[in-house]
Amino acid sequence: MTINWFPGHMHKSRKQIAELMPRVDVVVEVLDARLPDASSNPLLTELRRGRPCLKILNKCDLADPRVTDDWIKAFEARSRQIRALAVSAVRPRDLMRLSRLCRSLAPSRGVPGKPLRILVVGIPNVGKSTLINSLAGRRIAKVGDKPAITKAPQQVDLRNGLLLVDTPGVLAPNLADQQAALRLAASGAIGDNAMDYQLVAQFLVEFLRQHYPSLLQERFGLGELPEESEVLLEAIGRQRGCLAAGGVVDRQRAAETLLRDLQSGRLGRITLEFPEAVAKVSANVAKSGAKQP
Ligand code: G4P
C-alpha cells in the first residue's frame, strides 16, 4: 500500500507562489518540528530563486527539544541564507525572535521606504495560518487545510518595518519517499481518506519501541515491550480497552488511539526523524544516482 495524496489546488498554489516571489524578501518556511525533513518540499529551493529562508520549526511544544536543537544546527550549517527557529505558533510570545531573524537575513530591508516583505509557505497542517494570525495579532488566514491563495493576497503591515503576505503559500507534501510519507501520516498531515491507520500505527509503534520506549511504557502501563510491532500494538489496544466481540483486540481502534495520542502530545514530546538519519538516507540516494524528488 502506498500513501498518495495531492489535494487538487496545489498545482495552482505553486504557480501563485512563483508569481509572488519577485515581491518577497524573505521566505518563511513553516515545518513541523516533529518531522522537519518530511514536512518540507524540496521544490521550495527552486521557487525561492535565491531568496533567504527562515525555517520555522513549528509545534515545538510537541517535539523532543533535544532533537529540535540538533535540527536547528543542521539547517543553519547548510547555508548562510538559511536561519532556523523553533516556535509554537499558538504561543504568540514565541514569535518575537522571528522578526529579528528575518531582518538578519535581509539587512538592507525593513527601513523606512523599504519594508521587508515576508511570504509564509509550507505543506498543509504545519501551522501556517496559525502563525500568520499570531503575527498579525488577529484572525486573517483561515486555519486548516483550505485551498491556498483563494483571493488576491493582501499585505499586512506588522508595524515594525515588516510586511506580511496575508495568505500562506501551500506546498504539496513530498510523498515520493514512503518512509517520509509514513511519518507525515503519523503526524496528522495526510488526509484521513488517504491513509491506512493500521499501517501507519505499525510503523509508529516500531519507531517508538526503538527510540522512545519509556514513553510507550508510561502511557500504556506496559512492562517489557514485545519485540514484534504487531504484538505491541495489540498490547496497547488491550490496555486501552479497544476490544471487539469475544475479547479480541480491535486493531483499527488500537491504531487510531495510538495515533491520536501522538498527535495530541499525550504520548509525550516526540520527534519522528533525526538529522543524522536523514543525512544518511540522502547520501545513499545521491550515491545510488537515484533522482531526488
Ligand atoms: P496550515 O495553515 O499550515 O494548514 O495549519 P493550521 O494553522 O491550520 O494548523 C493546523 C493545526 O495545527 C491546527 O489544529 C492548529 O491549531 C495546530 N497548530 C498550529 N500551530 C501549532 C503549535 O505550535 N502547536 C500545536 N500543538 N498545534 C499547533 P486543528 O486541530 O486542525 O485546528 P484547531 O482546532 O486548533 O483550530
Tab-separated table of C-alpha atoms and ligand atoms in Angstrom:
chain	number	residue	atom	x	y	z
A	1	MET	CA	0.000	0.000	0.000
A	2	THR	CA	1.405	3.393	-0.933
A	3	ILE	CA	0.388	6.714	0.567
A	4	ASN	CA	-0.615	9.073	-2.176
A	5	TRP	CA	-2.286	12.387	-1.514
A	6	PHE	CA	-2.203	15.502	-3.579
A	7	PRO	CA	-5.040	17.950	-2.931
A	8	GLY	CA	-6.058	19.374	-6.282
A	9	HIS	CA	-5.473	23.028	-5.538
A	10	MET	CA	-1.738	22.613	-5.123
A	11	HIS	CA	-0.653	22.999	-8.745
A	12	LYS	CA	-2.342	26.389	-8.725
A	13	SER	CA	-0.758	27.297	-5.435
A	14	ARG	CA	2.741	26.550	-6.706
A	15	LYS	CA	2.186	28.863	-9.657
A	16	GLN	CA	0.949	31.599	-7.343
A	17	ILE	CA	3.977	31.264	-5.078
A	18	ALA	CA	6.228	31.647	-8.130
A	19	GLU	CA	4.305	34.767	-9.197
A	20	LEU	CA	4.564	36.342	-5.753
A	21	MET	CA	8.275	35.663	-5.345
A	22	PRO	CA	9.633	38.801	-7.100
A	23	ARG	CA	7.882	40.878	-4.409
A	24	VAL	CA	9.251	38.839	-1.477
A	25	ASP	CA	12.464	39.483	0.511
A	26	VAL	CA	12.411	36.571	2.960
A	27	VAL	CA	10.579	33.268	2.666
A	28	VAL	CA	9.337	31.884	5.975
A	29	GLU	CA	9.029	28.153	5.519
A	30	VAL	CA	6.879	26.535	8.190
A	31	LEU	CA	7.875	22.984	9.066
A	32	ASP	CA	6.578	20.569	11.639
A	33	ALA	CA	9.266	20.332	14.335
A	34	ARG	CA	8.432	16.638	14.775
A	35	LEU	CA	9.443	15.924	11.166
A	36	PRO	CA	11.415	18.848	9.741
A	37	ASP	CA	12.558	16.940	6.669
A	38	ALA	CA	9.372	15.072	5.722
A	39	SER	CA	7.310	18.255	6.170
A	40	SER	CA	9.479	20.184	3.740
A	41	ASN	CA	9.190	20.235	-0.027
A	42	PRO	CA	12.485	20.339	-1.944
A	43	LEU	CA	10.749	22.312	-4.706
A	44	LEU	CA	10.871	25.366	-2.491
A	45	THR	CA	14.591	25.825	-3.130
A	46	GLU	CA	13.805	26.384	-6.797
A	47	LEU	CA	10.747	28.525	-6.062
A	48	ARG	CA	12.741	30.821	-3.731
A	49	ARG	CA	15.129	31.756	-6.539
A	50	GLY	CA	17.963	32.569	-4.172
A	51	ARG	CA	15.900	34.414	-1.590
A	52	PRO	CA	16.890	33.813	2.025
A	53	CYS	CA	14.753	31.463	4.054
A	54	LEU	CA	13.767	31.315	7.693
A	55	LYS	CA	12.826	27.774	8.619
A	56	ILE	CA	10.248	27.766	11.362
A	57	LEU	CA	10.151	24.537	13.318
A	58	ASN	CA	6.577	24.901	14.473
A	59	LYS	CA	4.712	22.772	17.017
A	60	CYS	CA	7.920	22.600	19.042
A	61	ASP	CA	5.677	22.065	22.071
A	62	LEU	CA	5.042	18.559	20.673
A	63	ALA	CA	8.617	17.767	19.598
A	64	ASP	CA	11.605	16.396	21.505
A	65	PRO	CA	13.511	19.590	22.473
A	66	ARG	CA	16.958	17.992	22.239
A	67	VAL	CA	16.334	16.845	18.660
A	68	THR	CA	14.828	20.219	17.740
A	69	ASP	CA	18.137	21.864	18.746
A	70	ASP	CA	20.002	19.380	16.531
A	71	TRP	CA	17.730	20.245	13.595
A	72	ILE	CA	18.324	23.962	14.033
A	73	LYS	CA	22.085	23.430	13.939
A	74	ALA	CA	21.787	21.125	10.907
A	75	PHE	CA	19.686	23.638	8.932
A	76	GLU	CA	21.907	26.598	9.761
A	77	ALA	CA	25.014	24.653	8.755
A	78	ARG	CA	23.582	24.203	5.247
A	79	SER	CA	23.826	27.803	4.074
A	80	ARG	CA	24.261	31.376	5.272
A	81	GLN	CA	20.976	32.104	3.504
A	82	ILE	CA	19.142	29.886	5.997
A	83	ARG	CA	18.248	30.509	9.631
A	84	ALA	CA	16.052	28.291	11.763
A	85	LEU	CA	13.820	28.942	14.742
A	86	ALA	CA	11.715	26.663	16.927
A	87	VAL	CA	8.327	28.067	17.888
A	88	SER	CA	4.870	27.135	18.899
A	89	ALA	CA	2.643	29.335	16.763
A	90	VAL	CA	-0.135	29.005	19.323
A	91	ARG	CA	2.100	30.956	21.761
A	92	PRO	CA	2.482	34.453	20.285
A	93	ARG	CA	5.382	35.278	22.627
A	94	ASP	CA	7.481	32.667	20.788
A	95	LEU	CA	7.359	34.805	17.675
A	96	MET	CA	9.368	37.760	18.972
A	97	ARG	CA	12.606	36.368	17.502
A	98	LEU	CA	11.051	35.816	14.078
A	99	SER	CA	11.215	39.474	13.066
A	100	ARG	CA	14.809	39.741	14.289
A	101	LEU	CA	15.905	36.728	12.252
A	102	CYS	CA	14.108	37.973	9.125
A	103	ARG	CA	15.965	41.261	9.472
A	104	SER	CA	19.286	39.473	9.805
A	105	LEU	CA	18.547	37.663	6.528
A	106	ALA	CA	17.720	40.854	4.603
A	107	PRO	CA	19.664	43.632	6.375
A	108	SER	CA	19.055	46.219	3.653
A	109	ARG	CA	15.269	45.965	4.090
A	110	GLY	CA	12.978	46.864	6.985
A	111	VAL	CA	13.898	50.535	6.889
A	112	PRO	CA	11.638	53.488	6.004
A	113	GLY	CA	10.618	53.250	2.345
A	114	LYS	CA	11.968	49.709	2.075
A	115	PRO	CA	9.749	47.364	4.051
A	116	LEU	CA	10.859	43.800	4.494
A	117	ARG	CA	8.356	41.626	2.663
A	118	ILE	CA	7.636	38.141	4.018
A	119	LEU	CA	5.827	35.191	2.483
A	120	VAL	CA	4.836	32.238	4.665
A	121	VAL	CA	4.841	28.876	2.890
A	122	GLY	CA	4.592	25.220	3.807
A	123	ILE	CA	2.708	21.980	3.315
A	124	PRO	CA	-0.812	21.589	4.781
A	125	ASN	CA	-1.298	21.361	8.533
A	126	VAL	CA	2.125	22.587	9.658
A	127	GLY	CA	0.574	25.716	11.197
A	128	LYS	CA	0.970	28.406	8.505
A	129	SER	CA	-2.402	30.041	9.172
A	130	THR	CA	-1.917	29.908	12.924
A	131	LEU	CA	1.479	31.576	12.511
A	132	ILE	CA	0.104	34.324	10.249
A	133	ASN	CA	-2.741	35.018	12.679
A	134	SER	CA	-0.330	35.172	15.610
A	135	LEU	CA	1.998	37.532	13.759
A	136	ALA	CA	-0.811	39.793	12.607
A	137	GLY	CA	-2.434	39.729	16.039
A	138	ARG	CA	-5.807	38.924	14.519
A	139	ARG	CA	-7.506	36.204	12.564
A	140	ILE	CA	-6.651	36.637	8.898
A	141	ALA	CA	-5.811	33.403	7.171
A	142	LYS	CA	-8.227	30.544	7.593
A	143	VAL	CA	-6.851	27.913	9.906
A	144	GLY	CA	-6.945	24.427	8.435
A	145	ASP	CA	-6.156	22.776	5.146
A	146	LYS	CA	-8.035	25.042	2.796
A	147	PRO	CA	-7.226	25.868	-0.812
A	148	ALA	CA	-4.162	28.001	-0.865
A	149	ILE	CA	-4.369	31.541	-2.073
A	150	THR	CA	-8.048	31.844	-2.891
A	151	LYS	CA	-8.169	35.639	-3.234
A	152	ALA	CA	-5.596	38.152	-4.325
A	153	PRO	CA	-3.206	38.165	-1.376
A	154	GLN	CA	-3.016	41.353	0.648
A	155	GLN	CA	-0.122	42.576	2.713
A	156	VAL	CA	-0.405	43.126	6.435
A	157	ASP	CA	1.753	45.850	7.943
A	158	LEU	CA	3.279	44.396	11.097
A	159	ARG	CA	4.249	47.971	12.108
A	160	ASN	CA	7.923	47.165	12.643
A	161	GLY	CA	9.131	47.598	9.069
A	162	LEU	CA	7.812	44.169	8.117
A	163	LEU	CA	5.073	43.435	5.585
A	164	LEU	CA	3.474	40.019	5.611
A	165	VAL	CA	1.550	38.458	2.721
A	166	ASP	CA	-1.732	37.595	4.432
A	167	THR	CA	-2.352	34.192	2.841
A	168	PRO	CA	0.099	31.327	3.035
A	169	GLY	CA	1.558	29.570	0.019
A	170	VAL	CA	0.643	25.900	0.218
A	171	LEU	CA	3.214	23.391	-0.998
A	172	ALA	CA	2.391	19.771	-1.755
A	173	PRO	CA	3.698	17.210	0.691
A	174	ASN	CA	6.513	15.196	-0.813
A	175	LEU	CA	5.309	11.600	-0.804
A	176	ALA	CA	7.960	10.121	-3.089
A	177	ASP	CA	9.773	8.670	-0.091
A	178	GLN	CA	7.256	6.312	1.513
A	179	GLN	CA	9.107	6.244	4.857
A	180	ALA	CA	8.757	10.025	4.997
A	181	ALA	CA	5.104	9.647	3.938
A	182	LEU	CA	4.525	7.356	6.917
A	183	ARG	CA	5.994	9.985	9.245
A	184	LEU	CA	3.763	12.636	7.680
A	185	ALA	CA	0.725	10.403	8.086
A	186	ALA	CA	1.598	9.705	11.727
A	187	SER	CA	1.815	13.454	12.397
A	188	GLY	CA	-1.692	14.012	11.013
A	189	ALA	CA	-0.609	15.877	7.868
A	190	ILE	CA	-2.232	13.479	5.381
A	191	GLY	CA	-5.955	13.495	4.605
A	192	ASP	CA	-7.819	10.783	6.547
A	193	ASN	CA	-9.101	9.047	3.416
A	194	ALA	CA	-5.607	8.620	2.035
A	195	MET	CA	-4.179	6.698	4.947
A	196	ASP	CA	-4.279	3.208	6.316
A	197	TYR	CA	-4.325	3.693	10.100
A	198	GLN	CA	-3.072	0.223	10.882
A	199	LEU	CA	-0.112	0.502	8.545
A	200	VAL	CA	0.846	3.898	9.957
A	201	ALA	CA	0.375	2.721	13.562
A	202	GLN	CA	2.535	-0.310	12.885
A	203	PHE	CA	5.318	1.940	11.614
A	204	LEU	CA	4.873	4.275	14.583
A	205	VAL	CA	4.885	1.580	17.219
A	206	GLU	CA	8.143	0.192	15.821
A	207	PHE	CA	9.721	3.652	15.782
A	208	LEU	CA	8.603	4.368	19.350
A	209	ARG	CA	9.806	0.984	20.585
A	210	GLN	CA	13.249	1.823	19.246
A	211	HIS	CA	13.513	5.485	20.179
A	212	TYR	CA	11.020	6.312	22.946
A	213	PRO	CA	10.299	3.013	24.750
A	214	SER	CA	9.800	4.588	28.171
A	215	LEU	CA	7.083	6.921	26.845
A	216	LEU	CA	5.190	3.901	25.481
A	217	GLN	CA	5.604	2.054	28.771
A	218	GLU	CA	4.394	5.017	30.805
A	219	ARG	CA	1.450	5.987	28.640
A	220	PHE	CA	0.068	2.471	28.228
A	221	GLY	CA	1.160	0.942	31.540
A	222	LEU	CA	3.301	-1.679	29.827
A	223	GLY	CA	6.252	-3.578	31.292
A	224	GLU	CA	8.847	-5.028	28.966
A	225	LEU	CA	7.854	-4.219	25.387
A	226	PRO	CA	7.236	-7.098	22.969
A	227	GLU	CA	9.736	-7.255	20.087
A	228	GLU	CA	7.130	-7.598	17.353
A	229	SER	CA	5.272	-4.455	16.427
A	230	GLU	CA	2.009	-6.318	15.812
A	231	VAL	CA	2.100	-7.838	19.284
A	232	LEU	CA	2.988	-4.464	20.780
A	233	LEU	CA	0.071	-2.734	19.043
A	234	GLU	CA	-2.215	-5.441	20.379
A	235	ALA	CA	-0.891	-4.951	23.895
A	236	ILE	CA	-1.625	-1.220	23.571
A	237	GLY	CA	-5.158	-1.958	22.326
A	238	ARG	CA	-5.770	-4.352	25.203
A	239	GLN	CA	-4.528	-1.851	27.785
A	240	ARG	CA	-6.816	0.823	26.367
A	241	GLY	CA	-9.869	-1.437	26.152
A	242	CYS	CA	-10.033	-1.493	22.335
A	243	LEU	CA	-11.765	-4.871	22.257
A	244	ALA	CA	-14.132	-6.416	19.744
A	245	ALA	CA	-16.608	-9.265	20.301
A	246	GLY	CA	-15.010	-12.250	22.001
A	247	GLY	CA	-12.375	-10.089	23.681
A	248	VAL	CA	-10.124	-9.843	20.604
A	249	VAL	CA	-8.263	-6.605	20.128
A	250	ASP	CA	-9.858	-4.241	17.623
A	251	ARG	CA	-6.687	-3.353	15.718
A	252	GLN	CA	-8.237	-0.396	13.925
A	253	ARG	CA	-9.288	1.244	17.201
A	254	ALA	CA	-5.913	0.460	18.754
A	255	ALA	CA	-4.207	2.145	15.774
A	256	GLU	CA	-6.459	5.206	15.990
A	257	THR	CA	-5.860	5.505	19.734
A	258	LEU	CA	-2.094	5.411	19.340
A	259	LEU	CA	-2.102	7.998	16.535
A	260	ARG	CA	-4.445	10.315	18.433
A	261	ASP	CA	-2.214	10.095	21.494
A	262	LEU	CA	0.841	11.005	19.425
A	263	GLN	CA	-0.841	13.881	17.579
A	264	SER	CA	-2.291	15.451	20.716
A	265	GLY	CA	1.027	15.242	22.572
A	266	ARG	CA	-0.458	12.957	25.253
A	267	LEU	CA	2.220	10.377	24.492
A	268	GLY	CA	4.947	12.927	25.224
A	269	ARG	CA	7.288	15.130	23.208
A	270	ILE	CA	8.392	13.014	20.291
A	271	THR	CA	10.343	13.736	17.106
A	272	LEU	CA	9.945	11.262	14.275
A	273	GLU	CA	13.184	11.943	12.416
A	274	PHE	CA	16.739	12.823	13.350
A	275	PRO	CA	19.067	14.974	11.220
A	276	GLU	CA	21.857	12.386	11.105
A	277	ALA	CA	19.495	9.629	9.884
A	278	VAL	CA	18.013	11.886	7.190
A	279	ALA	CA	21.504	12.934	6.041
A	280	LYS	CA	22.483	9.269	5.714
A	281	VAL	CA	19.421	8.457	3.568
A	282	SER	CA	20.102	11.487	1.312
A	283	ALA	CA	23.753	10.462	0.913
A	284	ASN	CA	22.724	6.933	-0.075
A	285	VAL	CA	20.209	8.264	-2.599
A	286	ALA	CA	22.900	10.508	-4.091
A	287	LYS	CA	25.404	7.629	-4.197
A	288	SER	CA	22.965	5.302	-5.945
A	289	GLY	CA	22.385	8.035	-8.540
A	290	ALA	CA	18.640	7.993	-7.885
A	291	LYS	CA	16.833	11.201	-8.733
A	292	GLN	CA	15.748	13.187	-5.687
A	293	PRO	CA	12.039	14.072	-5.775
B	1	G4P	P1	-1.911	25.187	7.963
B	1	G4P	O1	-2.401	26.596	7.778
B	1	G4P	O2	-0.447	25.047	7.727
B	1	G4P	O3	-2.688	24.161	7.185
B	1	G4P	O4	-2.078	24.793	9.516
B	1	G4P	P2	-3.044	25.432	10.608
B	1	G4P	O5	-2.572	26.777	11.004
B	1	G4P	O6	-4.438	25.265	10.138
B	1	G4P	O7	-2.773	24.434	11.811
B	1	G4P	C1	-3.073	23.044	11.717
B	1	G4P	C2	-3.346	22.512	13.103
B	1	G4P	O8	-2.153	22.617	13.900
B	1	G4P	C3	-4.408	23.291	13.873
B	1	G4P	O9	-5.087	22.363	14.719
B	1	G4P	C4	-3.607	24.232	14.750
B	1	G4P	O10	-4.282	24.636	15.920
B	1	G4P	C5	-2.440	23.317	15.098
B	1	G4P	N1	-1.228	24.068	15.460
B	1	G4P	C6	-0.662	25.096	14.782
B	1	G4P	N2	0.443	25.503	15.396
B	1	G4P	C7	0.612	24.721	16.484
B	1	G4P	C8	1.606	24.652	17.514
B	1	G4P	O11	2.586	25.381	17.558
B	1	G4P	N3	1.433	23.666	18.449
B	1	G4P	C9	0.377	22.810	18.431
B	1	G4P	N4	0.300	21.888	19.394
B	1	G4P	N5	-0.580	22.868	17.486
B	1	G4P	C10	-0.458	23.806	16.519
B	1	G4P	P3	-6.511	21.849	14.360
B	1	G4P	O12	-6.870	20.876	15.414
B	1	G4P	O13	-6.522	21.386	12.935
B	1	G4P	O14	-7.369	23.155	14.411
B	1	G4P	P4	-7.887	23.928	15.734
B	1	G4P	O15	-8.963	23.032	16.265
B	1	G4P	O16	-6.741	24.051	16.675
B	1	G4P	O17	-8.377	25.219	15.202
